[in-house]
Coordinates of C-alpha atoms in Angstrom, one line a residue:
X1 CA 1.0 -40.9 -27.2
X2 CA -1.0 -39.7 -24.1
X3 CA 2.2 -39.8 -22.1
X4 CA 4.0 -37.7 -24.7
X5 CA 1.2 -35.1 -24.7
X6 CA 1.3 -35.0 -20.9
X7 CA 5.1 -34.6 -21.0
X8 CA 4.9 -31.8 -23.6
X9 CA 2.2 -30.1 -21.5
X10 CA 4.4 -30.2 -18.4
X11 CA 7.4 -28.9 -20.3
X12 CA 5.3 -26.1 -21.6
X13 CA 4.1 -25.2 -18.1
X14 CA 7.7 -25.2 -16.8
X15 CA 8.9 -23.0 -19.6
X16 CA 6.0 -20.6 -19.0
X17 CA 6.6 -20.5 -15.2
X18 CA 10.4 -20.0 -15.5
X19 CA 10.9 -17.8 -18.5
X20 CA 7.6 -16.1 -19.5
X21 CA 5.5 -15.2 -16.6
X22 CA 8.3 -13.8 -14.4
X23 CA 8.9 -11.2 -17.1
X24 CA 5.3 -10.5 -17.9
X25 CA 4.9 -7.4 -15.7
X26 CA 1.5 -5.7 -15.2
X27 CA 0.5 -2.3 -13.9
X28 CA -2.7 -2.7 -11.8
X29 CA -4.9 0.3 -11.1
X30 CA -6.8 0.2 -7.8
X31 CA -9.1 2.8 -6.2
X32 CA -9.4 2.9 -2.5
X33 CA -12.6 4.6 -1.5
X34 CA -13.9 5.9 1.8
X35 CA -10.8 7.5 3.3
X36 CA -12.6 10.4 4.9
X37 CA -9.5 12.2 6.0
X38 CA -8.4 12.7 2.3
X39 CA -9.4 16.1 1.0
X40 CA -8.4 15.6 -2.6
X41 CA -7.6 12.2 -4.3
X42 CA -4.0 11.0 -3.6
X43 CA -2.1 8.8 -6.1
X44 CA 0.4 6.2 -5.0
X45 CA 2.7 3.9 -6.9
X46 CA 3.5 0.8 -4.8
X47 CA 6.5 -1.4 -5.7
X48 CA 7.7 -4.4 -3.7
X49 CA 9.9 -7.4 -3.9
X50 CA 11.8 -6.2 -7.0
X51 CA 14.9 -8.4 -6.2
X52 CA 17.3 -6.4 -8.2
X53 CA 20.5 -8.2 -9.3
X54 CA 23.5 -7.1 -11.4
X55 CA 21.6 -6.9 -14.7
X56 CA 18.4 -4.9 -15.4
X57 CA 16.9 -7.6 -17.6
X58 CA 13.4 -7.1 -18.7
X59 CA 12.7 -4.7 -15.8
X60 CA 14.3 -1.8 -17.6
X61 CA 11.5 -1.4 -20.2
X62 CA 8.8 -1.7 -17.5
X63 CA 10.5 1.0 -15.3
X64 CA 10.5 3.3 -18.3
X65 CA 6.7 3.0 -18.4
X66 CA 6.5 3.5 -14.7
X67 CA 8.6 6.7 -15.0
X68 CA 5.7 8.4 -16.9
X69 CA 3.1 7.9 -14.1
X70 CA 4.3 10.8 -11.8
X71 CA 2.2 9.8 -8.8
X72 CA 2.0 11.9 -5.6
X73 CA 3.8 9.2 -3.6
X74 CA 5.9 6.2 -4.3
X75 CA 6.1 3.4 -1.7
X76 CA 8.9 0.7 -1.9
X77 CA 8.1 -2.1 0.6
X78 CA 11.2 -4.1 0.8
X79 CA 13.3 -6.8 -0.9
X80 CA 14.4 -4.2 -3.4
X81 CA 17.8 -5.9 -3.9
X82 CA 18.7 -9.6 -4.0
X83 CA 22.4 -9.2 -3.6
X84 CA 25.1 -6.4 -3.5
X85 CA 25.3 -6.4 -7.3
X86 CA 21.6 -5.2 -7.3
X87 CA 22.4 -1.9 -5.5
X88 CA 23.7 -0.2 -8.7
X89 CA 20.8 -1.6 -10.7
X90 CA 18.4 -0.3 -8.1
X91 CA 20.0 3.2 -8.2
X92 CA 19.7 3.3 -12.0
X93 CA 16.1 2.3 -12.3
X94 CA 14.6 3.8 -9.2
X95 CA 16.3 7.2 -9.9
X96 CA 14.2 7.4 -13.0
X97 CA 10.9 7.4 -11.1
X98 CA 9.4 10.7 -9.9
X99 CA 6.8 11.4 -7.2
X100 CA 5.5 14.9 -6.4
X101 CA 5.7 14.4 -2.6
X102 CA 8.5 11.8 -2.3
X103 CA 9.6 8.2 -2.5
X104 CA 9.6 6.1 0.7
X105 CA 11.4 2.8 1.4
X106 CA 11.4 0.1 4.0
X107 CA 13.8 -2.8 4.1
X108 CA 13.0 -6.5 3.7
X109 CA 14.8 -9.7 4.5
X110 CA 16.5 -9.9 1.1
X111 CA 17.8 -6.4 1.5
X112 CA 19.7 -7.6 4.6
X113 CA 20.8 -11.1 3.4
X114 CA 22.1 -12.6 0.1
X115 CA 20.2 -15.9 0.2
X116 CA 21.8 -18.8 -1.6
X117 CA 19.9 -22.0 -2.5
X118 CA 20.7 -23.7 0.8
X119 CA 19.5 -20.6 2.7
X120 CA 16.3 -20.5 0.6
X121 CA 15.6 -24.2 1.3
X122 CA 16.2 -23.7 5.0
X123 CA 13.9 -20.7 5.0
X124 CA 11.0 -22.5 3.5
X125 CA 11.6 -25.6 5.7
X126 CA 11.3 -23.3 8.8
X127 CA 15.0 -24.0 9.8
X128 CA 16.2 -20.4 9.7
X129 CA 15.3 -17.0 8.3
X130 CA 18.8 -15.5 7.7
X131 CA 21.9 -16.2 5.7
X132 CA 25.6 -16.1 6.6
X133 CA 26.1 -13.8 3.6
X134 CA 25.1 -10.3 4.5
X135 CA 24.3 -7.6 1.9
X136 CA 25.9 -4.2 2.3
X137 CA 22.9 -2.5 3.9
X138 CA 24.7 0.8 4.8
X139 CA 25.8 1.3 1.2
X140 CA 22.3 0.4 -0.1
X141 CA 20.6 2.9 2.3
X142 CA 23.2 5.5 1.5
X143 CA 22.7 5.2 -2.2
X144 CA 18.9 5.3 -1.9
X145 CA 19.2 8.5 0.2
X146 CA 21.6 10.0 -2.4
X147 CA 18.9 9.7 -5.2
X148 CA 16.3 11.2 -2.9
X149 CA 14.5 8.2 -1.4
X150 CA 13.4 8.6 2.2
X151 CA 14.4 5.4 4.1
X152 CA 12.2 4.6 7.0
X153 CA 13.6 2.1 9.5
X154 CA 11.4 2.4 12.6
X155 CA 10.8 6.0 11.6
X156 CA 7.9 8.3 10.6
X157 CA 7.6 11.5 8.7
X158 CA 4.7 14.0 8.2
X159 CA 3.8 15.9 5.0
X160 CA 1.0 17.7 3.4
X161 CA -0.4 16.1 0.2
X162 CA -3.0 18.2 -1.6
X163 CA -4.1 19.7 1.7
X164 CA -4.3 16.4 3.5
X165 CA -1.9 15.9 6.5
X166 CA -0.3 12.5 6.0
X167 CA 1.9 10.5 8.4
X168 CA 4.0 7.8 6.7
X169 CA 5.7 5.3 9.1
X170 CA 8.0 2.5 8.2
X171 CA 9.1 -0.6 10.2
X172 CA 12.2 -2.6 10.1
X173 CA 11.8 -6.1 8.8
X174 CA 10.8 -8.9 11.3
X175 CA 13.9 -10.8 10.4
X176 CA 15.9 -8.3 12.4
X177 CA 13.7 -8.6 15.5
X178 CA 14.0 -4.9 15.9
X179 CA 10.5 -3.7 14.9
X180 CA 9.5 -0.7 17.0
X181 CA 6.0 0.6 16.3
X182 CA 6.3 3.4 18.8
X183 CA 9.0 4.9 16.7
X184 CA 7.6 3.8 13.3
X185 CA 4.2 5.5 14.1
X186 CA 5.5 8.5 16.1
X187 CA 3.2 11.4 15.6
X188 CA 0.1 9.3 14.8
X189 CA -3.0 11.4 15.1
X190 CA -6.7 11.1 14.5
X191 CA -6.4 14.2 12.3
X192 CA -3.8 12.7 9.9
X193 CA -4.0 10.0 7.3
X194 CA -1.9 7.4 9.0
X195 CA 0.0 5.1 6.6
X196 CA 2.3 2.2 7.6
X197 CA 4.8 0.6 5.3
X198 CA 6.2 -2.8 6.2
X199 CA 7.8 -5.5 4.2
X200 CA 6.3 -8.5 6.0
X201 CA 2.6 -8.3 6.9
X202 CA 3.1 -10.6 9.9
X203 CA 4.5 -7.4 11.6
X204 CA 0.8 -6.5 12.0
X205 CA 0.4 -9.3 14.5
X206 CA 2.3 -7.1 17.0
X207 CA 0.5 -3.9 16.1
X208 CA -1.5 -2.6 19.0
X209 CA -2.3 0.8 17.5
X210 CA -5.8 1.1 16.0
X211 CA -5.3 4.5 14.5
X212 CA -3.6 3.3 11.3
X213 CA -5.6 3.9 8.2
X214 CA -3.6 2.2 5.4
X215 CA -0.9 -0.5 5.4
X216 CA 1.2 -1.4 2.3
X217 CA 3.2 -4.6 2.5
X218 CA 4.8 -7.3 0.3
X219 CA 7.0 -10.4 1.0
X220 CA 4.5 -13.1 0.0
X221 CA 4.9 -12.7 -3.8
X222 CA 1.2 -13.4 -3.9
X223 CA 2.0 -17.1 -3.3
X224 CA 4.1 -17.0 -6.6
X225 CA 2.5 -20.2 -7.7
X226 CA -1.3 -20.2 -7.9
X227 CA -3.6 -23.0 -9.1
X228 CA -7.3 -23.3 -9.9
X229 CA -9.5 -24.0 -6.9
X230 CA -6.4 -24.6 -4.7
X231 CA -5.1 -21.0 -5.0
X232 CA -1.6 -20.4 -3.5
X233 CA -0.3 -23.5 -1.6
X234 CA 2.5 -21.4 -0.1
X235 CA 1.3 -18.2 1.6
X236 CA 4.3 -17.0 3.7
X237 CA 2.1 -15.3 6.3
X238 CA 0.6 -16.3 9.6
X239 CA -2.4 -14.1 8.9
X240 CA -3.7 -16.8 6.6
X241 CA -4.0 -17.6 2.9
X242 CA -6.6 -15.0 2.2
X243 CA -4.1 -12.2 2.9
X244 CA -1.4 -13.6 0.5
X245 CA -2.2 -10.7 -2.0
X246 CA -4.5 -7.9 -2.7
X247 CA -6.7 -5.4 -0.9
X248 CA -8.2 -6.4 2.5
X249 CA -9.7 -5.1 5.7
X250 CA -7.7 -6.2 8.7
X251 CA -8.7 -4.9 12.2
X252 CA -10.4 -1.8 10.7
X253 CA -7.2 -1.2 8.6
X254 CA -7.2 -1.1 4.9
X255 CA -4.3 -3.4 3.9
X256 CA -2.7 -4.0 0.6
X257 CA -0.3 -6.9 -0.1
X258 CA 1.7 -6.8 -3.3
X259 CA 2.6 -9.8 -5.5
X260 CA 5.9 -8.1 -6.1
X261 CA 7.9 -7.5 -9.3
X262 CA 10.6 -10.2 -8.8
X263 CA 11.0 -13.6 -7.2
X264 CA 14.6 -13.9 -6.2
X265 CA 17.5 -15.7 -7.9
X266 CA 17.0 -19.2 -6.3
X267 CA 13.3 -19.9 -6.6
X268 CA 12.0 -17.6 -9.3
X269 CA 9.1 -19.3 -11.2
X270 CA 5.7 -17.8 -11.3
X271 CA 2.4 -19.4 -12.4
X272 CA -0.9 -17.6 -12.6
X273 CA 0.6 -14.9 -10.4
X274 CA 2.0 -12.2 -12.7
X275 CA 4.5 -9.7 -11.2
X276 CA 3.0 -6.3 -10.6
X277 CA 3.3 -2.7 -9.8
X278 CA 0.2 -1.0 -8.4
X279 CA -1.1 2.5 -9.1
X280 CA -3.6 3.6 -6.4
X281 CA -6.0 6.5 -6.2
X282 CA -7.1 7.1 -2.6
X283 CA -10.4 8.9 -2.5
X284 CA -12.6 10.3 0.3
X285 CA -15.9 9.1 -1.4

Protein backbone atom coordinates (compact mmCIF):
# COMPACT_ATOMS: atom_id res chain seq x y z
CA UNK A 1 0.00 0.00 0.00
CA UNK A 2 2.81 2.40 0.90
CA UNK A 3 4.58 1.64 -2.37
CA UNK A 4 1.36 2.30 -4.28
CA UNK A 5 0.96 5.65 -2.53
CA UNK A 6 4.56 6.58 -3.28
CA UNK A 7 4.12 5.52 -6.90
CA UNK A 8 0.91 7.53 -7.23
CA UNK A 9 2.66 10.54 -5.72
CA UNK A 10 5.54 10.28 -8.17
CA UNK A 11 3.14 9.96 -11.09
CA UNK A 12 1.30 13.05 -9.86
CA UNK A 13 4.55 15.02 -9.62
CA UNK A 14 5.55 13.97 -13.14
CA UNK A 15 2.16 14.91 -14.57
CA UNK A 16 2.36 18.27 -12.83
CA UNK A 17 5.93 18.94 -13.98
CA UNK A 18 5.32 17.96 -17.60
CA UNK A 19 1.77 19.11 -18.29
CA UNK A 20 0.58 21.64 -15.70
CA UNK A 21 3.35 23.92 -14.49
CA UNK A 22 4.96 24.56 -17.93
CA UNK A 23 1.62 26.13 -18.95
CA UNK A 24 0.92 27.94 -15.66
CA UNK A 25 2.25 31.35 -16.67
CA UNK A 26 2.50 34.22 -14.25
CA UNK A 27 3.03 37.95 -14.58
CA UNK A 28 5.38 39.24 -11.89
CA UNK A 29 5.46 42.90 -10.96
CA UNK A 30 8.74 44.23 -9.62
CA UNK A 31 9.77 47.76 -8.66
CA UNK A 32 13.42 48.74 -9.03
CA UNK A 33 14.19 51.63 -6.70
CA UNK A 34 17.14 53.97 -6.45
CA UNK A 35 17.86 54.64 -10.12
CA UNK A 36 18.79 58.29 -9.67
CA UNK A 37 19.20 58.96 -13.39
CA UNK A 38 15.48 58.29 -13.96
CA UNK A 39 13.41 61.47 -14.00
CA UNK A 40 10.00 59.81 -14.13
CA UNK A 41 9.14 56.13 -13.56
CA UNK A 42 9.83 53.89 -16.57
CA UNK A 43 7.86 50.69 -17.15
CA UNK A 44 9.42 47.64 -18.81
CA UNK A 45 8.02 44.27 -19.89
CA UNK A 46 10.75 41.62 -19.87
CA UNK A 47 10.24 38.36 -21.78
CA UNK A 48 12.86 35.66 -22.20
CA UNK A 49 13.28 32.04 -23.28
CA UNK A 50 9.86 31.75 -24.89
CA UNK A 51 10.98 28.86 -27.14
CA UNK A 52 8.29 29.34 -29.77
CA UNK A 53 7.56 26.31 -31.96
CA UNK A 54 5.02 25.83 -34.75
CA UNK A 55 1.95 25.96 -32.53
CA UNK A 56 0.95 28.74 -30.15
CA UNK A 57 -0.40 26.35 -27.53
CA UNK A 58 -1.36 27.92 -24.22
CA UNK A 59 0.88 30.95 -24.84
CA UNK A 60 -1.73 32.65 -27.01
CA UNK A 61 -4.06 33.49 -24.13
CA UNK A 62 -1.20 34.73 -21.99
CA UNK A 63 0.09 36.99 -24.76
CA UNK A 64 -3.39 38.46 -25.13
CA UNK A 65 -3.16 39.51 -21.49
CA UNK A 66 0.33 40.92 -22.02
CA UNK A 67 -0.92 42.96 -24.98
CA UNK A 68 -3.00 45.09 -22.59
CA UNK A 69 -0.01 46.24 -20.50
CA UNK A 70 1.40 48.91 -22.88
CA UNK A 71 4.75 49.44 -21.11
CA UNK A 72 7.28 52.07 -22.09
CA UNK A 73 9.77 49.41 -23.24
CA UNK A 74 9.73 45.70 -24.05
CA UNK A 75 12.92 43.64 -23.69
CA UNK A 76 13.25 40.19 -25.30
CA UNK A 77 16.40 38.49 -24.02
CA UNK A 78 16.90 35.54 -26.32
CA UNK A 79 15.75 31.99 -27.05
CA UNK A 80 12.60 33.42 -28.56
CA UNK A 81 12.31 30.54 -31.02
CA UNK A 82 13.11 26.85 -30.62
CA UNK A 83 13.09 25.94 -34.32
CA UNK A 84 12.31 27.49 -37.69
CA UNK A 85 8.62 26.66 -37.31
CA UNK A 86 8.61 29.02 -34.33
CA UNK A 87 9.41 32.08 -36.43
CA UNK A 88 5.86 32.55 -37.71
CA UNK A 89 4.46 31.92 -34.23
CA UNK A 90 6.81 34.55 -32.82
CA UNK A 91 5.67 37.04 -35.44
CA UNK A 92 1.99 36.45 -34.67
CA UNK A 93 2.26 36.79 -30.90
CA UNK A 94 5.00 39.40 -30.53
CA UNK A 95 3.35 41.67 -33.12
CA UNK A 96 0.39 41.96 -30.75
CA UNK A 97 2.51 43.59 -28.05
CA UNK A 98 2.89 47.36 -27.88
CA UNK A 99 5.47 49.54 -26.15
CA UNK A 100 5.49 53.34 -26.19
CA UNK A 101 9.22 53.63 -26.90
CA UNK A 102 9.98 50.33 -28.62
CA UNK A 103 10.66 46.61 -28.39
CA UNK A 104 14.28 45.41 -28.24
CA UNK A 105 15.63 41.91 -28.87
CA UNK A 106 18.90 40.03 -28.37
CA UNK A 107 19.53 36.50 -29.61
CA UNK A 108 20.11 33.36 -27.58
CA UNK A 109 21.64 29.99 -28.40
CA UNK A 110 18.27 28.43 -29.31
CA UNK A 111 17.64 31.23 -31.79
CA UNK A 112 20.79 30.09 -33.59
CA UNK A 113 20.43 26.31 -33.23
CA UNK A 114 17.63 23.76 -33.45
CA UNK A 115 18.65 21.47 -30.60
CA UNK A 116 17.53 17.85 -30.78
CA UNK A 117 17.59 15.47 -27.82
CA UNK A 118 21.15 14.32 -28.51
CA UNK A 119 22.29 17.95 -28.72
CA UNK A 120 20.55 18.81 -25.45
CA UNK A 121 22.18 15.87 -23.67
CA UNK A 122 25.60 16.86 -25.04
CA UNK A 123 24.98 20.44 -23.93
CA UNK A 124 24.19 19.50 -20.33
CA UNK A 125 27.09 17.03 -20.21
CA UNK A 126 29.50 19.79 -21.23
CA UNK A 127 30.33 18.10 -24.54
CA UNK A 128 29.24 20.90 -26.84
CA UNK A 129 27.08 24.01 -26.94
CA UNK A 130 25.92 23.91 -30.56
CA UNK A 131 23.96 21.72 -32.97
CA UNK A 132 24.51 20.69 -36.57
CA UNK A 133 20.96 21.90 -37.26
CA UNK A 134 20.98 25.68 -37.68
CA UNK A 135 17.92 27.88 -37.48
CA UNK A 136 17.25 30.46 -40.18
CA UNK A 137 18.56 33.42 -38.19
CA UNK A 138 18.53 35.90 -41.11
CA UNK A 139 14.82 35.22 -41.68
CA UNK A 140 14.04 35.43 -37.96
CA UNK A 141 15.86 38.76 -37.62
CA UNK A 142 14.23 40.08 -40.80
CA UNK A 143 10.75 39.14 -39.58
CA UNK A 144 11.34 40.73 -36.19
CA UNK A 145 12.46 43.96 -37.84
CA UNK A 146 9.43 43.85 -40.13
CA UNK A 147 7.06 43.97 -37.15
CA UNK A 148 9.00 46.84 -35.56
CA UNK A 149 11.33 45.01 -33.17
CA UNK A 150 14.82 46.51 -32.84
CA UNK A 151 17.36 43.67 -32.96
CA UNK A 152 20.58 44.44 -31.08
CA UNK A 153 23.50 42.17 -31.99
CA UNK A 154 26.53 43.90 -30.47
CA UNK A 155 24.76 47.20 -31.02
CA UNK A 156 23.35 50.04 -28.96
CA UNK A 157 20.74 52.70 -29.40
CA UNK A 158 19.82 55.87 -27.52
CA UNK A 159 16.38 57.23 -26.83
CA UNK A 160 14.56 59.61 -24.52
CA UNK A 161 12.00 58.00 -22.20
CA UNK A 162 9.87 60.48 -20.25
CA UNK A 163 12.78 62.92 -20.24
CA UNK A 164 15.38 60.34 -19.21
CA UNK A 165 18.20 59.69 -21.70
CA UNK A 166 18.47 55.90 -22.02
CA UNK A 167 21.12 53.81 -23.76
CA UNK A 168 20.05 50.25 -24.58
CA UNK A 169 22.84 47.89 -25.63
CA UNK A 170 22.58 44.27 -26.66
CA UNK A 171 25.21 41.54 -26.96
CA UNK A 172 25.40 38.56 -29.23
CA UNK A 173 25.06 35.20 -27.47
CA UNK A 174 28.21 33.63 -25.95
CA UNK A 175 27.66 30.50 -28.07
CA UNK A 176 28.76 32.53 -31.12
CA UNK A 177 31.99 33.66 -29.41
CA UNK A 178 31.39 37.06 -30.99
CA UNK A 179 30.44 39.22 -28.01
CA UNK A 180 31.77 42.75 -28.42
CA UNK A 181 31.05 45.00 -25.45
CA UNK A 182 32.68 48.01 -27.10
CA UNK A 183 30.02 47.92 -29.80
CA UNK A 184 27.21 46.73 -27.54
CA UNK A 185 27.77 49.65 -25.16
CA UNK A 186 28.85 52.28 -27.66
CA UNK A 187 27.74 55.66 -26.39
CA UNK A 188 27.71 54.68 -22.72
CA UNK A 189 27.72 57.82 -20.60
CA UNK A 190 27.44 58.78 -16.92
CA UNK A 191 24.54 61.03 -17.92
CA UNK A 192 22.42 58.23 -19.43
CA UNK A 193 20.58 55.29 -17.90
CA UNK A 194 22.74 52.51 -19.33
CA UNK A 195 20.88 49.24 -19.93
CA UNK A 196 22.45 46.02 -21.20
CA UNK A 197 20.46 43.14 -22.68
CA UNK A 198 22.15 39.74 -22.93
CA UNK A 199 20.79 36.24 -23.18
CA UNK A 200 23.36 34.44 -21.05
CA UNK A 201 24.40 36.21 -17.86
CA UNK A 202 27.85 34.58 -18.08
CA UNK A 203 28.59 37.29 -20.62
CA UNK A 204 29.04 39.54 -17.59
CA UNK A 205 32.21 37.66 -16.68
CA UNK A 206 33.91 39.52 -19.52
CA UNK A 207 32.32 42.89 -18.82
CA UNK A 208 34.95 45.44 -17.83
CA UNK A 209 32.66 48.48 -17.98
CA UNK A 210 31.46 49.77 -14.65
CA UNK A 211 29.03 52.30 -16.07
CA UNK A 212 26.19 49.85 -16.71
CA UNK A 213 23.15 50.51 -14.52
CA UNK A 214 20.76 47.69 -15.41
CA UNK A 215 21.21 44.25 -16.97
CA UNK A 216 18.39 41.99 -18.16
CA UNK A 217 19.19 38.34 -18.93
CA UNK A 218 17.67 34.87 -19.23
CA UNK A 219 18.97 31.44 -20.30
CA UNK A 220 18.85 29.72 -16.89
CA UNK A 221 15.07 29.11 -16.82
CA UNK A 222 15.41 29.75 -13.09
CA UNK A 223 16.86 26.28 -12.78
CA UNK A 224 13.59 24.88 -14.21
CA UNK A 225 13.39 22.29 -11.42
CA UNK A 226 13.51 23.65 -7.86
CA UNK A 227 13.21 21.70 -4.63
CA UNK A 228 12.73 22.63 -0.96
CA UNK A 229 16.03 23.41 0.83
CA UNK A 230 18.08 22.28 -2.19
CA UNK A 231 16.79 24.94 -4.56
CA UNK A 232 17.82 24.52 -8.20
CA UNK A 233 20.32 21.66 -8.68
CA UNK A 234 21.08 22.87 -12.23
CA UNK A 235 21.93 26.55 -12.47
CA UNK A 236 23.44 26.98 -15.99
CA UNK A 237 25.70 29.86 -14.97
CA UNK A 238 29.27 30.23 -13.78
CA UNK A 239 28.21 33.13 -11.60
CA UNK A 240 26.75 30.68 -9.10
CA UNK A 241 23.41 29.31 -7.99
CA UNK A 242 22.28 32.52 -6.29
CA UNK A 243 22.06 34.19 -9.71
CA UNK A 244 19.89 31.51 -11.32
CA UNK A 245 16.86 33.82 -11.21
CA UNK A 246 15.56 37.07 -9.82
CA UNK A 247 16.84 40.53 -8.94
CA UNK A 248 20.44 40.94 -7.75
CA UNK A 249 23.34 43.33 -7.33
CA UNK A 250 26.40 42.27 -9.30
CA UNK A 251 29.50 44.49 -9.30
CA UNK A 252 27.40 47.60 -8.59
CA UNK A 253 25.01 46.61 -11.40
CA UNK A 254 21.33 45.87 -10.89
CA UNK A 255 20.84 42.50 -12.59
CA UNK A 256 17.62 40.65 -13.32
CA UNK A 257 17.57 37.04 -14.54
CA UNK A 258 14.25 35.74 -15.88
CA UNK A 259 12.88 32.23 -15.36
CA UNK A 260 11.60 32.44 -18.93
CA UNK A 261 8.27 31.53 -20.49
CA UNK A 262 9.23 28.26 -22.16
CA UNK A 263 11.56 25.35 -21.63
CA UNK A 264 12.42 23.92 -25.05
CA UNK A 265 11.03 20.87 -26.82
CA UNK A 266 13.43 18.24 -25.51
CA UNK A 267 13.62 18.89 -21.76
CA UNK A 268 10.54 20.88 -20.87
CA UNK A 269 9.32 19.94 -17.34
CA UNK A 270 9.11 22.59 -14.64
CA UNK A 271 8.71 22.07 -10.92
CA UNK A 272 8.31 24.87 -8.36
CA UNK A 273 9.57 27.25 -11.06
CA UNK A 274 6.62 28.75 -12.89
CA UNK A 275 7.23 30.35 -16.30
CA UNK A 276 7.01 34.11 -16.11
CA UNK A 277 6.85 37.50 -17.73
CA UNK A 278 7.99 40.46 -15.64
CA UNK A 279 6.56 43.97 -15.55
CA UNK A 280 9.04 46.40 -14.04
CA UNK A 281 8.67 49.91 -12.77
CA UNK A 282 12.06 51.65 -12.57
CA UNK A 283 11.96 54.54 -10.13
CA UNK A 284 14.39 57.22 -8.91
CA UNK A 285 13.33 56.94 -5.25
